[in-house]
XYZ file of C-alpha atoms in Angstrom:
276
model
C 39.521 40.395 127.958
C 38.773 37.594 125.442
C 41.122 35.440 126.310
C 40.136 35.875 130.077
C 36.882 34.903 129.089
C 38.205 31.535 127.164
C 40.382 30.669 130.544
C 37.555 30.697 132.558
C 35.282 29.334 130.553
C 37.321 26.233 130.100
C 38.071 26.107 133.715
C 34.155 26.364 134.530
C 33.252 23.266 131.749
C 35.815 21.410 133.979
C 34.395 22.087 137.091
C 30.751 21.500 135.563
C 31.699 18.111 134.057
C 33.892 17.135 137.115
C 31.903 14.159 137.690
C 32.238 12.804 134.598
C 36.108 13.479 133.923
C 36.506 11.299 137.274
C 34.812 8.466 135.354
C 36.175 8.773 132.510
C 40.120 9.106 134.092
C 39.192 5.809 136.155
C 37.649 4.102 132.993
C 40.988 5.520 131.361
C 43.530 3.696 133.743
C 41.639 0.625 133.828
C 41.411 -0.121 129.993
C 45.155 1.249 129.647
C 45.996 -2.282 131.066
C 42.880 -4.298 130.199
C 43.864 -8.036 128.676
C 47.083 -8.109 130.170
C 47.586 -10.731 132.646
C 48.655 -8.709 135.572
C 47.038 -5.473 134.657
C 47.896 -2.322 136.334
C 50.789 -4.162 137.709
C 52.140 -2.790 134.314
C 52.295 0.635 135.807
C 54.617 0.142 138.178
C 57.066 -1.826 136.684
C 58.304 0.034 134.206
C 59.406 2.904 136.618
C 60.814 0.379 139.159
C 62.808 -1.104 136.622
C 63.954 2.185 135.239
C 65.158 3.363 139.021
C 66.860 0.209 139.300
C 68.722 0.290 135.936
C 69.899 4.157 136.998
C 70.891 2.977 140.422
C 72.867 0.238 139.112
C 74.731 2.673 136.151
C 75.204 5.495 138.492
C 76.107 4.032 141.736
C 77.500 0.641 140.991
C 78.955 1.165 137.360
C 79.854 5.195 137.699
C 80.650 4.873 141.499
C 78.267 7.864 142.667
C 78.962 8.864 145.974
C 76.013 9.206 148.510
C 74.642 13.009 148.737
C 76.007 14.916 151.685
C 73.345 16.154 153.921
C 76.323 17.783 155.886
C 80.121 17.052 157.318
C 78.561 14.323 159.051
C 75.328 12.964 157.188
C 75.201 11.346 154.187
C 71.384 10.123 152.481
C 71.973 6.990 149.787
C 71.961 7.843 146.118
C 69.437 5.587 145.594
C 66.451 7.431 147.784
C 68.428 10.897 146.513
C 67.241 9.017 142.831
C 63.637 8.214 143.432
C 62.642 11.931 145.324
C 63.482 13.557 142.043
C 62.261 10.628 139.730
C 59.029 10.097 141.095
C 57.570 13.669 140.137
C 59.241 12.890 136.532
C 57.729 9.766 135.739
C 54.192 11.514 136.679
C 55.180 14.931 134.313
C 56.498 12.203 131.661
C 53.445 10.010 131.777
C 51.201 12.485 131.834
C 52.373 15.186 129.101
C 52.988 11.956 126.771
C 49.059 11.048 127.112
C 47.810 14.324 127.254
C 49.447 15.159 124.335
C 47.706 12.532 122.457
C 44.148 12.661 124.448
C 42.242 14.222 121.617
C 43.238 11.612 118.869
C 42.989 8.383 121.275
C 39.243 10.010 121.857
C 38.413 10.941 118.401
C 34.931 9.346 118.860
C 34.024 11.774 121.315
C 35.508 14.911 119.741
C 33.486 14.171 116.592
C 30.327 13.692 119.239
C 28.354 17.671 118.826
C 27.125 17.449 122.781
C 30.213 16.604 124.071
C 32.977 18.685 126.340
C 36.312 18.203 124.920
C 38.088 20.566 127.079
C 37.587 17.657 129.800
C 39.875 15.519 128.008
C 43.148 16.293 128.616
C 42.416 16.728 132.273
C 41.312 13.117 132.450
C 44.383 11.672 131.100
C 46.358 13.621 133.468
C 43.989 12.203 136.594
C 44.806 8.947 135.098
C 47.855 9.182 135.501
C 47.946 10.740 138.564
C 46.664 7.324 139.638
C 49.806 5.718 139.339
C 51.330 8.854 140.788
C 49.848 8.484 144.290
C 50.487 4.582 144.266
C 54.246 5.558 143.439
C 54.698 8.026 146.042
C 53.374 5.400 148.159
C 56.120 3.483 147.545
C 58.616 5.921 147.561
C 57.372 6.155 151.248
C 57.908 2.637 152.213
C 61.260 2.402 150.330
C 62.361 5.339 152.731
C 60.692 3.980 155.805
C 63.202 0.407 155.193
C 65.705 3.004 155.725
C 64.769 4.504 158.708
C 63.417 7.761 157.435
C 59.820 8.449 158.197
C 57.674 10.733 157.405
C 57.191 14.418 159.012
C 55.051 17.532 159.140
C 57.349 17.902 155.592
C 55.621 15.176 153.841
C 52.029 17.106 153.715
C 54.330 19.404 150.500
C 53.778 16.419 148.827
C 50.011 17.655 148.189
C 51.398 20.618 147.086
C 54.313 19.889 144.918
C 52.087 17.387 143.420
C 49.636 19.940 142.475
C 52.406 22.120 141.121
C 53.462 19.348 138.566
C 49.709 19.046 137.426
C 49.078 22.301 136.778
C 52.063 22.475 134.552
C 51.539 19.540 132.789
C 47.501 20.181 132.083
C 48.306 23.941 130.967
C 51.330 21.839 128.384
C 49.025 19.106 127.586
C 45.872 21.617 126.232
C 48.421 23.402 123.973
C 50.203 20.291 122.225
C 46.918 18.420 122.754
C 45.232 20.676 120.207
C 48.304 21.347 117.612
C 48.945 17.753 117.429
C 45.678 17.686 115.833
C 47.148 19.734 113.008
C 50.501 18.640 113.542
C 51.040 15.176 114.086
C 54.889 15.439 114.222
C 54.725 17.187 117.595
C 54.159 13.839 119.196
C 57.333 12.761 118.487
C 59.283 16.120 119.098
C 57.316 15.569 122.814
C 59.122 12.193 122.868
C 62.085 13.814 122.314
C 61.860 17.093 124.717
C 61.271 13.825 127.472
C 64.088 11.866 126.637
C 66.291 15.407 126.631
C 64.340 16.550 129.649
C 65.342 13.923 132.336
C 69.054 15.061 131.758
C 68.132 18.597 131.827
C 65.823 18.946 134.700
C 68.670 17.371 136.345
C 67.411 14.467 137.936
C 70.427 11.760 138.048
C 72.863 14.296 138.831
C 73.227 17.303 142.069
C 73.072 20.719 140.587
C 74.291 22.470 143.603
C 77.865 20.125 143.797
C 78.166 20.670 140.073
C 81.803 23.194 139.907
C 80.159 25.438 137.065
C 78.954 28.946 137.337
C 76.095 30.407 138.994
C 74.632 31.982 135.564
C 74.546 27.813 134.592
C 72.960 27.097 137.744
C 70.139 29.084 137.572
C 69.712 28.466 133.832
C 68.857 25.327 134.727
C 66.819 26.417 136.972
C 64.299 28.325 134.390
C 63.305 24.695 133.307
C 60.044 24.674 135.962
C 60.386 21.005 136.307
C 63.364 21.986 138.568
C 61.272 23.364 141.123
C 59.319 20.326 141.560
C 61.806 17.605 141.151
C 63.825 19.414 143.936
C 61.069 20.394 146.029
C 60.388 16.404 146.573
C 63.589 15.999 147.777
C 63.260 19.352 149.607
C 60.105 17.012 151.693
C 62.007 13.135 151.667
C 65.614 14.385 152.187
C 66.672 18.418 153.387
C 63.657 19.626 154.352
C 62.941 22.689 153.649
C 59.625 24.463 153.365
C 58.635 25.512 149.929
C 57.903 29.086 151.199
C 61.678 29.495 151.836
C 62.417 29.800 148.188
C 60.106 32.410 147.415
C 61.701 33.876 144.146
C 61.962 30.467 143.056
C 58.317 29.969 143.694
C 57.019 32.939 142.147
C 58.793 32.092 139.164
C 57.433 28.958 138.735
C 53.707 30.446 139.233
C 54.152 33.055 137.199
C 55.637 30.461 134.452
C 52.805 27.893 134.760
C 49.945 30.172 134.905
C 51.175 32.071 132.290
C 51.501 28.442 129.858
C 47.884 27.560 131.632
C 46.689 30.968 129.885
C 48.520 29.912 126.657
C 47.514 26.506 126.388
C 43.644 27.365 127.357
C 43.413 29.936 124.416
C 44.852 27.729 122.027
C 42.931 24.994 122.934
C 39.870 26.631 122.514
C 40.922 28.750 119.073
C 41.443 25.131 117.466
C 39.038 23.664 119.182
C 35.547 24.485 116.640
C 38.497 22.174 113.638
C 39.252 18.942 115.876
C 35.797 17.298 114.597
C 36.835 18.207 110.827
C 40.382 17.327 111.110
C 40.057 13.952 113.232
């Protein structure tokens, strides 16, 4: 009953201070970029170049074949490539800041008055920022290839909302051991670099020849749902209520790490001004 009590207190300080976490994530993403010449151009580059440098590997260096839609319909790798890097780069971005929230705002931890459950939330707006601009994009790159949108396309709200419920329930548990243990920022780093290969992202799980127990080993990791539930909207469409075990899993998973992370948060929580 406790640790009921510490969920939904946390979740009511967010709701309480919601105001002020959306100024703070805007102040966030616009001093990220601040002095650089073309600002929050920065954001987008980086993942532009990154799907261009896989595109160019995969398909031109390691001759991947377009994904079969069926006998007679084939979608290009590249648009196969951004619906399940899109939700990564947003999962990435956002674990990697939330992760280090509580020591970038160290002045406000040590302030007595101050909500610091709010933090890792606004990191994760933040970057849902660039998340929504990228999606964007992922549109119009899609439309130059004659596929655009649907009824399909309104998942998008949801799947996106998936991915930021697992990454904020993540991001209050390493937020507040980092703390403690500063090592775990780089072990993050590594889980992400690991992660992208393991989600999978740059390669079809289904036309893999390997066993079914594989198969749905990799599909315990919950990034799975999401990354194939945006190309579930942009490519096969399929609704996400026709996986329903998969779904429930995921819920079950991410509420259950929400819990987690929210009780850990706030056991640690009455340290962070000592520690920081």
């Amino acid at each position: 009953m406790s640790k009921l009590k510490k969920v939904f207190s946390l979740s009511r300080e967010v709701f309480e201070n919601r105001k002020l976490i959306w100024s703070l994530a805007k102040n966030d993403f616009k001093t990220k970029y601040a002095g650089s010449y073309f600002g929050t151009i920065w954001a987008f580059i980086q993942p532009i170049v990154t799907v261009l440098v896989y595109w160019f590997v995969f398909q031109k260096g390691l001759k991947a074949h377009d994904i079969s839609l069926s006998s007679n319909v084939e979608v290009p790798f590249v648009l196969w490539l951004i619906a399940g890097i899109v939700p990564w780069f947003f999962f990435s971005d956002a674990w990697g800041a939330g992760t280090n929230t509580l020591n970038e705002y160290a002045y406000l931890v040590k302030k007595v008055v101050f909500k610091v459950s709010i933090l890792p939330i606004v990191k994760i707006i933040s970057a849902l920022f660039v998340h929504v601009a990228f999606l964007a994009l992922a549109v119009i790159i899609y439309c130059c290839y004659g596929k655009f949108p649907d009824i399909y396309y309104l998942q998008l709200i949801y799947y996106s909302f998936c991915a930021f419920m697992l990454v904020l329930g993540m991001s209050y548990a390493t937020s507040a051991i980092v703390v403690f243990f500063k090592d775990l920022t780089q072990i993050v780093g590594i889980i992400l670099q690991v992660g992208i290969w393991m989600t999978p992202i740059m390669w079809d799980l289904e036309a893999m020849e390997i066993s079914p127990l594989i198969k749905n080993i990799f599909k315990l990791n919950p990034m799975y749902y999401i990354t194939a539930g945006y190309r579930n909207v942009f490519i096969y469409k399929v609704n996400f209520w026709q996986q329903p075990r998969l779904t429930i899993y995921f819920w079950v998973l991410t509420l259950s790490m929400f819990g987690i992370g929210t009780v850990i948060f706030k056991r640690l929580k009455v340290h962070f001004a000592d520690v920081l």
